[in-house]
Coordinates of C-alpha atoms and ligand atoms in Angstrom, one line a residue:
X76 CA 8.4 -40.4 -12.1
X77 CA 5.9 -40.9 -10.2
X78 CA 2.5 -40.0 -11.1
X79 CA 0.9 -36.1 -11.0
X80 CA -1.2 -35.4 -7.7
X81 CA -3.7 -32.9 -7.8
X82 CA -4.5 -31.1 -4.6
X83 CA -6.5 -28.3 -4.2
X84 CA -5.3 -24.8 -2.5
X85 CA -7.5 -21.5 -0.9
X86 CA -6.9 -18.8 -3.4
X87 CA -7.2 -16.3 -0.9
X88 CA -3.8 -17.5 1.7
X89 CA -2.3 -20.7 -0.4
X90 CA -3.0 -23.4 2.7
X91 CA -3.5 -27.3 0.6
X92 CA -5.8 -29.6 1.2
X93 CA -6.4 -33.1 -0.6
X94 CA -9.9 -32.4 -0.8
X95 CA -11.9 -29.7 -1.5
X96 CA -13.5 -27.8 1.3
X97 CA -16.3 -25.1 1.4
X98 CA -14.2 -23.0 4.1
X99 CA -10.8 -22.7 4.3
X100 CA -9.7 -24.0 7.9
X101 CA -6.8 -21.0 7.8
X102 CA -8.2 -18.2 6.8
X103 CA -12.0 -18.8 7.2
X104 CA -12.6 -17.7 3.5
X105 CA -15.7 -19.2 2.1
X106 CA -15.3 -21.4 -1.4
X107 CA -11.8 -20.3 -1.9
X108 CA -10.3 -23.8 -3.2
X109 CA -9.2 -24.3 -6.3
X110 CA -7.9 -27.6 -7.9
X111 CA -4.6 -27.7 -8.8
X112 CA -1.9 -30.2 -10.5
X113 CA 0.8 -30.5 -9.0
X114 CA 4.4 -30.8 -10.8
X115 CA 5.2 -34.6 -10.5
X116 CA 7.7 -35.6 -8.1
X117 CA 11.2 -37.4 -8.9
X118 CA 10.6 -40.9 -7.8
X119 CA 12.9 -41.6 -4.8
X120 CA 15.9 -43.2 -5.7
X121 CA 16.6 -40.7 -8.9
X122 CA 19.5 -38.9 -9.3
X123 CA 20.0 -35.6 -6.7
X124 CA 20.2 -32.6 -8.6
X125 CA 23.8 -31.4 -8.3
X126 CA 24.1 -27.9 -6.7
X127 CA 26.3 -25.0 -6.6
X128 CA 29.0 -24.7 -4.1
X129 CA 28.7 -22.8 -1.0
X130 CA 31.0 -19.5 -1.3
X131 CA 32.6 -17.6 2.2
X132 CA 30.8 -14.5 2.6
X133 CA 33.9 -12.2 1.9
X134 CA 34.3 -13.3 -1.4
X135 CA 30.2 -13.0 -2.8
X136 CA 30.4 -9.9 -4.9
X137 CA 27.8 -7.2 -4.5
X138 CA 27.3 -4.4 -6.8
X139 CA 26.6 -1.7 -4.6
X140 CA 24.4 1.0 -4.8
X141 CA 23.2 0.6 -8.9
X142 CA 19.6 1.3 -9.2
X143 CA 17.2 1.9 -12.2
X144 CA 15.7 5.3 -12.0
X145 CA 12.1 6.0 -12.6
X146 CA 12.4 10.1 -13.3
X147 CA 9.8 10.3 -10.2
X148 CA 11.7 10.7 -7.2
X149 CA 9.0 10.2 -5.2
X150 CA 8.4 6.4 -6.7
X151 CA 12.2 6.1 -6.4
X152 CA 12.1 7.0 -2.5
X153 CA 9.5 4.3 -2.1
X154 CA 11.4 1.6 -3.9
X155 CA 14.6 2.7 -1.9
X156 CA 16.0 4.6 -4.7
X157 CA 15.0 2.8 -7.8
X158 CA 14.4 -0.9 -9.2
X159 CA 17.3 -3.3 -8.4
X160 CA 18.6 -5.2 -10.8
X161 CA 17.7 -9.1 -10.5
X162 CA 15.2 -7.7 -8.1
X163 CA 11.5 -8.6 -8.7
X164 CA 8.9 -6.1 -8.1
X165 CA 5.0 -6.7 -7.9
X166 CA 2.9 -3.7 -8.5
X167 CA -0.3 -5.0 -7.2
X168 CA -3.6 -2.4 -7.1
X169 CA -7.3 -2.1 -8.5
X170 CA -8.3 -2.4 -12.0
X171 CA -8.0 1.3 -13.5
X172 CA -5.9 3.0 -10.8
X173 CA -3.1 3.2 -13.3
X174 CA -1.1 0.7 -12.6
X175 CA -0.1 0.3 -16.9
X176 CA 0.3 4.5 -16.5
X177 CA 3.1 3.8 -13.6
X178 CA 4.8 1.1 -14.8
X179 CA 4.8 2.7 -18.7
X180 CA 5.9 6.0 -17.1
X181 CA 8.7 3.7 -15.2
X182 CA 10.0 2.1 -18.1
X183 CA 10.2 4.9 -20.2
X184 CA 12.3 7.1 -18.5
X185 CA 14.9 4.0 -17.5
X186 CA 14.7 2.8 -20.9
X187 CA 17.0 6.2 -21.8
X188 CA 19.9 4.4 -20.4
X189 CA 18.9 0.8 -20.7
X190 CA 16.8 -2.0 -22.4
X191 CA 13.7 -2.2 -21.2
X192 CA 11.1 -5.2 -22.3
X193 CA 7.7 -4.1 -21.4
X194 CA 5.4 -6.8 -22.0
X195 CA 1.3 -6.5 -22.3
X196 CA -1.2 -9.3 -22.2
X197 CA -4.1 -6.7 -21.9
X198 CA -3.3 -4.6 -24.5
X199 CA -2.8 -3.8 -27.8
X200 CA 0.9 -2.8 -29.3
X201 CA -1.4 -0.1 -30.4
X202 CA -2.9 0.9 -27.5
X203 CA 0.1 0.6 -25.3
X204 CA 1.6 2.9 -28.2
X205 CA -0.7 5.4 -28.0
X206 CA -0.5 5.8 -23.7
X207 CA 3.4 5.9 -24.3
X208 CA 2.0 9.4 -26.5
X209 CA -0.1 10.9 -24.3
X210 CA 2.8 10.2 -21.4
X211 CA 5.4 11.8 -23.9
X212 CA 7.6 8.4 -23.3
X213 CA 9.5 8.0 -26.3
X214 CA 12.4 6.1 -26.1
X215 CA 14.1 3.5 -28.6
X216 CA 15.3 1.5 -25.2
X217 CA 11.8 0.6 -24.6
X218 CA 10.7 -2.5 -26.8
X219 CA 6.9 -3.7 -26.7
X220 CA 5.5 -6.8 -27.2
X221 CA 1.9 -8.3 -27.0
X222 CA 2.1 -11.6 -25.3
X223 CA 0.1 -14.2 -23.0
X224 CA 2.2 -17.1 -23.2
X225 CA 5.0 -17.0 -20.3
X226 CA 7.7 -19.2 -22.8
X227 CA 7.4 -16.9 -25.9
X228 CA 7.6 -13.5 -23.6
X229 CA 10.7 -15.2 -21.8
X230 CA 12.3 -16.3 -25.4
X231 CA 12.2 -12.6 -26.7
X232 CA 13.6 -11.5 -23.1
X233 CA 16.8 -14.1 -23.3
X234 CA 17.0 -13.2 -27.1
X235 CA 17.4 -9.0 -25.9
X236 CA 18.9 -9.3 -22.7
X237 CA 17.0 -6.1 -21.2
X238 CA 17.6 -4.4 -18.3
X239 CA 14.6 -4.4 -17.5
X240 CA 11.4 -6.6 -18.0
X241 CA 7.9 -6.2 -16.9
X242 CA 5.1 -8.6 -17.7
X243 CA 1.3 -6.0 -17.4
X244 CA -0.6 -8.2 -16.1
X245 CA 0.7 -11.6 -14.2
X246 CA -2.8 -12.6 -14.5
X247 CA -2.8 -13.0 -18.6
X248 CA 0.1 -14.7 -18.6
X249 CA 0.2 -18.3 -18.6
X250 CA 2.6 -21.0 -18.9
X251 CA 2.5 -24.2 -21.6
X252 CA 3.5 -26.1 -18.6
X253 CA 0.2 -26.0 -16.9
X254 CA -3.2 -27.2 -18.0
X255 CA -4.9 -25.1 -16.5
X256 CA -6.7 -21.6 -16.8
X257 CA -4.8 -17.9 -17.1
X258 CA -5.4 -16.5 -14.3
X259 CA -6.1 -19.8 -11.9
X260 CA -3.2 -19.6 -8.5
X261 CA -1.2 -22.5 -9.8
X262 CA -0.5 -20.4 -13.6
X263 CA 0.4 -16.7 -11.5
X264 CA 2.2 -18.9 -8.9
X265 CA 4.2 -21.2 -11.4
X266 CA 4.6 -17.6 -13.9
X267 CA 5.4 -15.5 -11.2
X268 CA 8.4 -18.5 -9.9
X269 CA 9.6 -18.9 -13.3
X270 CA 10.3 -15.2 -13.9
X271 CA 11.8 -15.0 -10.4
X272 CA 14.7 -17.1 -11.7
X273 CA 14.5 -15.6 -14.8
X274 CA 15.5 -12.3 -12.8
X275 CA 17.9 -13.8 -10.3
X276 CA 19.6 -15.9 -13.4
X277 CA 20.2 -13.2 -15.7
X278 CA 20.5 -9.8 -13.4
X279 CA 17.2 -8.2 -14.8
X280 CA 15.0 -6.1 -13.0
X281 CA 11.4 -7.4 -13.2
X282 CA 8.7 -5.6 -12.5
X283 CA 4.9 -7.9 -12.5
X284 CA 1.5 -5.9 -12.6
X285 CA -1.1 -8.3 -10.1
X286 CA -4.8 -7.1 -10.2
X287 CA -6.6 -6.9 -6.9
X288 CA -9.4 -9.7 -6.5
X289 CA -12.7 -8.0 -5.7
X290 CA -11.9 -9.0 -1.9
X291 CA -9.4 -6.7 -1.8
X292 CA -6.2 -9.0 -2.5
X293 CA -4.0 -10.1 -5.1
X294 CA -5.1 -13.7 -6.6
X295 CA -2.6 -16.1 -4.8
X296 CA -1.6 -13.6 -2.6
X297 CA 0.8 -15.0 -0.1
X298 CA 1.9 -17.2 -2.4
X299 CA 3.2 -13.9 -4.6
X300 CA 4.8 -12.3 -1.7
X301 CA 6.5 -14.4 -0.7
X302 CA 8.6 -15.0 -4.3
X303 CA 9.0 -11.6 -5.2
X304 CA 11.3 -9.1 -3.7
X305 CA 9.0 -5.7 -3.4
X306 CA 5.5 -5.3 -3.0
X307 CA 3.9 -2.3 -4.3
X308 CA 0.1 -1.2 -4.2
X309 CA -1.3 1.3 -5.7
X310 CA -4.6 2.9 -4.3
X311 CA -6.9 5.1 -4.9
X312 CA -10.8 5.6 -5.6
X313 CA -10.6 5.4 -9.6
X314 CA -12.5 8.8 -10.0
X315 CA -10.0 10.7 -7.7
X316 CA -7.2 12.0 -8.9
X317 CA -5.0 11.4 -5.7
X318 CA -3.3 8.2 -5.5
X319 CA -1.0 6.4 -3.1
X320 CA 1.6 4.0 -3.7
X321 CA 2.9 2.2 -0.8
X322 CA 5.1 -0.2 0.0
X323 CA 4.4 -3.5 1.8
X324 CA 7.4 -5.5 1.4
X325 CA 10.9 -4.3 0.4
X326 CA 13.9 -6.8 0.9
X327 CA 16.3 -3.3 -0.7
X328 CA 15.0 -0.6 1.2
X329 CA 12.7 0.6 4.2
X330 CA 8.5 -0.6 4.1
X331 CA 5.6 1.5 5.2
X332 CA 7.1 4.2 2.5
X333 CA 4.3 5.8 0.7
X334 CA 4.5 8.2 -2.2
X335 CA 1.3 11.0 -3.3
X336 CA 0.9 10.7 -6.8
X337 CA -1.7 12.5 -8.9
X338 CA -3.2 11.3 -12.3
X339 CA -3.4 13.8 -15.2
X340 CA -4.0 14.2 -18.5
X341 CA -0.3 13.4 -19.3
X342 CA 0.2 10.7 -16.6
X343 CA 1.4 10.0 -13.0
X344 CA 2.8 13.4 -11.2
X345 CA 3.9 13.5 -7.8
X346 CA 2.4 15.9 -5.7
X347 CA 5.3 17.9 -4.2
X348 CA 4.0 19.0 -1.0
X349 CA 1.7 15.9 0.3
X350 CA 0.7 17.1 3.3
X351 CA -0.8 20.4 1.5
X352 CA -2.5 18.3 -0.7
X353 CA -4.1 16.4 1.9
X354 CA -5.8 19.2 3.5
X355 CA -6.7 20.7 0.4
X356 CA -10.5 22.0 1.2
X357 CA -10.3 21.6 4.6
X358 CA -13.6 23.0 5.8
X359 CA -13.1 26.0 8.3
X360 CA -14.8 26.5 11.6
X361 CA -16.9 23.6 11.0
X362 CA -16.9 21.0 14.0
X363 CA -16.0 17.2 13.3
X364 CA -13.2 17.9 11.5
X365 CA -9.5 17.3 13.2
X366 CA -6.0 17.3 11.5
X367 CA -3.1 14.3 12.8
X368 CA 0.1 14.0 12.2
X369 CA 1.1 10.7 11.4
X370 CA 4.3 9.1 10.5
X371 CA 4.4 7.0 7.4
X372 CA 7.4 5.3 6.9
X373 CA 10.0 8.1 7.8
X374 CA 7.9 10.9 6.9
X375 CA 5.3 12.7 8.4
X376 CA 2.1 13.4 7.1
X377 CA -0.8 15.6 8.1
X378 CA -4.3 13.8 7.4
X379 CA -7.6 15.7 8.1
X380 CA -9.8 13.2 9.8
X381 CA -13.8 13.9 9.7
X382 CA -16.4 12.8 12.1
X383 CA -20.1 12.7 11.7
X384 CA -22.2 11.9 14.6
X385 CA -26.4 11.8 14.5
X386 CA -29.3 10.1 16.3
X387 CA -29.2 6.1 15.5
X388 CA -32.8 4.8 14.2
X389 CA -33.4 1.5 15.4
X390 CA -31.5 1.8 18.7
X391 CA -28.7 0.1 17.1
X392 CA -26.0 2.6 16.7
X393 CA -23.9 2.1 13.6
X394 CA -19.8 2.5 13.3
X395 CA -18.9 3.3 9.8
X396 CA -14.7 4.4 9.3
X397 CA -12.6 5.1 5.7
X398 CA -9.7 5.2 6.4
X399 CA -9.3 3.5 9.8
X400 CA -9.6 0.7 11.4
X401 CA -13.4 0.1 12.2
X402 CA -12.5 -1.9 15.3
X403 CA -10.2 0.8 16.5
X404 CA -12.7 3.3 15.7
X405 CA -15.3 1.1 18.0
X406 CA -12.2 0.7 20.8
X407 CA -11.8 4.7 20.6
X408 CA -15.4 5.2 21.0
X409 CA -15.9 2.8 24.1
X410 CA -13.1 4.9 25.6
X411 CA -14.6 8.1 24.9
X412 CA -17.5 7.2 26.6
X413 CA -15.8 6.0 29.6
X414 CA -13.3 8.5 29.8
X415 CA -14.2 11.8 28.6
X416 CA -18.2 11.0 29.3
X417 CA -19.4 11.3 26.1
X418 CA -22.9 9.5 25.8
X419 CA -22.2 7.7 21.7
X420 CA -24.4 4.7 22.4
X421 CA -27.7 6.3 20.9
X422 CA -25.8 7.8 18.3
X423 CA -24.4 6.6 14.8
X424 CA -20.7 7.7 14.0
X425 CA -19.2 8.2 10.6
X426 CA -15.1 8.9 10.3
X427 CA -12.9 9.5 7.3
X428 CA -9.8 10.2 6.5
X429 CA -9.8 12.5 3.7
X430 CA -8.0 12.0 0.5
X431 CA -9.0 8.2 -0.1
X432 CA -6.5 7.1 1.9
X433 CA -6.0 4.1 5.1
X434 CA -3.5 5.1 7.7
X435 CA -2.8 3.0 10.4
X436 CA -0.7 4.7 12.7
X437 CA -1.9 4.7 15.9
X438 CA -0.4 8.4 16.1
X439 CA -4.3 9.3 14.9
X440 CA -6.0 7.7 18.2
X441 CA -5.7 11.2 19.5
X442 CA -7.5 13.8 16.6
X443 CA -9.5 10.7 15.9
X444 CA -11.2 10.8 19.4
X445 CA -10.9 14.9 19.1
X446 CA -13.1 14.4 15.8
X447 CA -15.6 13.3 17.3
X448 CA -15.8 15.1 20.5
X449 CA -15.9 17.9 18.3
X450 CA -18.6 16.8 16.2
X451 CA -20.8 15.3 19.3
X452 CA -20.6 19.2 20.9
X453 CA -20.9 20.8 17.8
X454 CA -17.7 22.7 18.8
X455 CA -14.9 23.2 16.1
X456 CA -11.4 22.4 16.8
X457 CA -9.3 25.8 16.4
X458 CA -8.2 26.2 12.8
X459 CA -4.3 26.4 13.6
X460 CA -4.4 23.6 15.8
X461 CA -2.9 19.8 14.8
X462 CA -2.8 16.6 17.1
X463 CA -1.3 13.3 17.5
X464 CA -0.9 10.7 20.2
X465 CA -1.9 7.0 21.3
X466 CA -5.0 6.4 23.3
X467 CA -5.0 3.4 25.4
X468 CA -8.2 1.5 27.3
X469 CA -7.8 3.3 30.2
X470 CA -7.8 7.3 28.6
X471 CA -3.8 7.9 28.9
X472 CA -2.7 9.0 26.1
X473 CA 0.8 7.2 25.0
X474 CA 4.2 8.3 23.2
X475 CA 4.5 7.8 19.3
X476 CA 7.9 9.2 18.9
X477 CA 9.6 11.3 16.8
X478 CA 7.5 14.3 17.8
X479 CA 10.0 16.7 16.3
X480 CA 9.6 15.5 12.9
X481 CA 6.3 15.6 13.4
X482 CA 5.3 19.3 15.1
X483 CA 7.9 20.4 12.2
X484 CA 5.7 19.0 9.5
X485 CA 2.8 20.5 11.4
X486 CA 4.8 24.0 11.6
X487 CA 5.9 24.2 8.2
X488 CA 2.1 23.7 7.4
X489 CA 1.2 27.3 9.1
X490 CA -0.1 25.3 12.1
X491 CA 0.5 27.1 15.5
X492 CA 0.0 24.8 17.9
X493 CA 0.3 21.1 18.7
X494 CA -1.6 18.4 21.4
X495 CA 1.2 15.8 21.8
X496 CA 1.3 13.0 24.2
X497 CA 3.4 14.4 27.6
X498 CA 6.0 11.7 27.3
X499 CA 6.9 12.4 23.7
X500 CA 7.4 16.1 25.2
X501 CA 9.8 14.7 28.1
X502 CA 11.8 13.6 25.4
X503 CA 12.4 17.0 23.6
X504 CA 11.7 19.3 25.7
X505 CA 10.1 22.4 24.7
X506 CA 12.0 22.8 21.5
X507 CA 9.7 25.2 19.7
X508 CA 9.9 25.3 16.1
X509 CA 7.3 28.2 15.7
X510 CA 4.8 26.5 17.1
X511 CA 3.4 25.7 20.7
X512 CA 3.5 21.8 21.8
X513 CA 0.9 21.6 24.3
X514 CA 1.2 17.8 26.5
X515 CA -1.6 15.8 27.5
X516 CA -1.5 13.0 29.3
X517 CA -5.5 11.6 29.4
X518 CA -8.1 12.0 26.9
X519 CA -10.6 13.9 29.2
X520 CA -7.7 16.5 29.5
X521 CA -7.4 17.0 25.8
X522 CA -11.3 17.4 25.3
X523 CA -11.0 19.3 28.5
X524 CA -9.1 21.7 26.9
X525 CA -10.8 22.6 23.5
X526 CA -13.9 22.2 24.5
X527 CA -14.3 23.1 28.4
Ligands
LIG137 P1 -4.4 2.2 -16.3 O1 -3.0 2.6 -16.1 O2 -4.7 1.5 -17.6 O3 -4.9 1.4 -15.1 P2 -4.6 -0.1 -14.7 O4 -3.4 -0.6 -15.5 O5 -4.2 -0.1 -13.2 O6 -5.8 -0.9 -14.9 O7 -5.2 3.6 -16.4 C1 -5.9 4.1 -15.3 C2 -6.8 5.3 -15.7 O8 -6.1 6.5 -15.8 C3 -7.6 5.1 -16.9 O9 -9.0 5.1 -16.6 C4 -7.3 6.3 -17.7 C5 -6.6 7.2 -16.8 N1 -5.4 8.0 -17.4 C6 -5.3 9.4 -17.2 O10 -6.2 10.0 -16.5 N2 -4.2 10.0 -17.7 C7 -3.3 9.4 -18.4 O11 -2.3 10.0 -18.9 C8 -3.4 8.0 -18.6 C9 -2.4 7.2 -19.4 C10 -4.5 7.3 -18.1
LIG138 MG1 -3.4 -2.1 -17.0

């Protein structure tokens, strides 16, 4: 054998070095390397490990279609209709947003038909006992244990042979085989690898709770992804009671899935009808405030989108966004200025998308820029109006697709009428579902037409 290197790896995307260095060279994160042993290579000239053989690919066996069951279709849509078993699931998300609530709430309901191991590292048997109360989970399937070492947790799993095994959090465990601290990459890297084969060997479904870093991403981060199967986060400010799960990665099912859960008294409950939820309070006949439709996943959603303009102090106007993109927000602006003449240099601009939560889609360009024209006339958009659409440098606005979906998730909402980008109208015609698709084809048209 030869003898152990240490190396030292950025904790924020897993690039090596052999020395340490202040900024990583890859992702430009300041003092991100750790020091890391690495496993000792076999000297050359050992012994190859012997392999398995390959098999033709009408003869691997697949078992179609079983999934484990989490009692919240919602979550099950997400994961593509339920844990998969062997599958490896990461539930990353902030400390407090619930993640122990989910996964407790997950495991008790499959647990009614299977074995489930849920193991804690954070908590008491006790405590975990008294959540699994107040979320009226009570199954005998369900087995606790309190455990931080990775080899004694993985013992009691090959002694039960559950169906299902989760380890709350990846960051407490740690394995006998490393020196160093819970926590460090190379114990949730070397954990979160060992309980990947523990999943693929034995045909359980693992589920492993990861804790954001303050930064905003799970400790080892690529380095997790990239082993497990699914990649869950859960958001949400933790003193609002609207949450979002969404998928990131999914090798069983579709990404860019998100579910609208709310936190109770008595745990996780989806919300039924999302898009309600979203515009909950909307303000009325107050300018600045827009609603989009945008597509997450398959499914539409309607997002109220806020805008806030006022006089900048120091002659440096401020771009704030929640929600979006700040350097799409600053791209949207430069084009609203240029295309619709609105004068936003001497003025400070505040968006948000309300409900806590980031979209992406560049389906908002469109009520984003119709936000802020609104709030920079101190005109409100009509009540019964919704919008979405691409804008691009030059003021066109562009296609998104599927606009049926989307006008019918705008419809069903009580809306009555509908901007939409001219080409997406091309497409469908004027198929009204109750409400009135209006085209536009340039930005100055759109702000032409609410606000003259
Ligand atoms: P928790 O699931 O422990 O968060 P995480 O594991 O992500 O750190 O709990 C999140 C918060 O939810 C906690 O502050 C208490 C609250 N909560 C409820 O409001 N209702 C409930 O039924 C439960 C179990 C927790
Ligand atoms: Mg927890």
């Amino acid at each position: 054998m030869a003898r152990a290197a240490t190396a030292f790896v950025c904790e924020s995307c897993g690039s090596r070095s052999p020395k340490w260095l202040g900024r990583c060279p890859a992702c430009s994160a300041w003092d991100s390397f750790v020091e890391e042993v690495e496993r000792p290579v076999p000297a050359p000239g050992a012994p190859a490990r012997r392999g398995g053989s390959a098999t033709p690919l009408p003869e691997v066996t697949v078992e179609e279609g079983r999934r484990l069951t989490s009692g919240l279709p919602e979550v099950d849509r997400v994961l593509g209709g339920g844990l998969v078993p062997g599958g490896v699931t990461l539930l990353g998300g902030d400390p407090g947003v619930g993640k122990s609530t989910l996964l407790l709430q997950l495991f008790g309901h499959a647990s009614r038909e299977a074995t489930a191991l849920y193991v804690s590292g954070e908590e008491s048997l006790a405590q975990v006992a008294t959540r699994a109360k107040r979320l009226d989970v009570a199954s005998p399937g369900l087995l606790l244990l309190s455990e931080t070492s990775l080899e004694a947790a993985l013992a009691e799993a090959a002694r039960l042979k559950p169906a299902l095994f989760a380890v709350d959090s990846i960051q407490t465990a740690s394995t006998e085989a490393l020196g160093s601290a819970p926590g460090s990459l190379s114990q949730v890297r070397d954990c979160a690898v060992r309980l990947c084969e523990f999943a693929k060997t034995t045909g359980t479904a693992v589920v492993l709770v990861g804790h954001i870093t303050k930064e905003g991403t799970l400790a080892g981060p690529k380095a997790l992804e990239h082993v497990v199967d699914t990649v869950l986060y859960l958001e949400g400010e933790k003193y609002r009671h609207l949450k979002v799960l969404r998928v990131q990665k999914n090798r069983y099912g579709a990404t860019s899935e998100i579910a609208l859960l709310e936190m109770t008294s008595s745990g996780l409950k989806q919300v039924e009808n999302p898009s309600a939820a979203l515009l909950a309070d909307r303000p009325v006949g107050q300018p600045g405030s827009s609603i989009g439709v945008a597509l997450q996943g398959t499914r539409p959603l309607l997002f109220e989108i806020q805008a806030l303009t006022s006089p900048s102090a120091f002659g440096m106007a401020k771009r704030m966004s929640a929600g979006l993109d700040r350097n799409r927000v600053q791209l949207l602006t430069a084009v609203l200025e240029r295309a619709a003449r609105l004068t936003l240099g001497d003025r400070d601009l505040f968006v948000n998308v309300v409900g806590g939560v980031e979209v992406e889609e560049p389906a908002l360009d469109l009520p984003l820029c119709l936000a802020v024209a609104s709030a920079y006339y101190g005109k409100p958009i009509p009540q019964e109006l919704a919008a979405f659409g691409e804008v691009g440098l030059a003021g066109e606005v562009r296609g998104v697709g599927a606009p049926l979906p989307r006008a019918g998730e705008a419809a069903a909402l009580g809306f009555k009428r509908c901007l939409l980008p001219s080409s997406d109208l091309k497409r469908v015609g004027r198929h009204s579902r109750g409400i009135s698709l209006e085209p536009v084809s340039t930005l100055a048209e759109a702000v032409e037409t609410l606000f003259g």
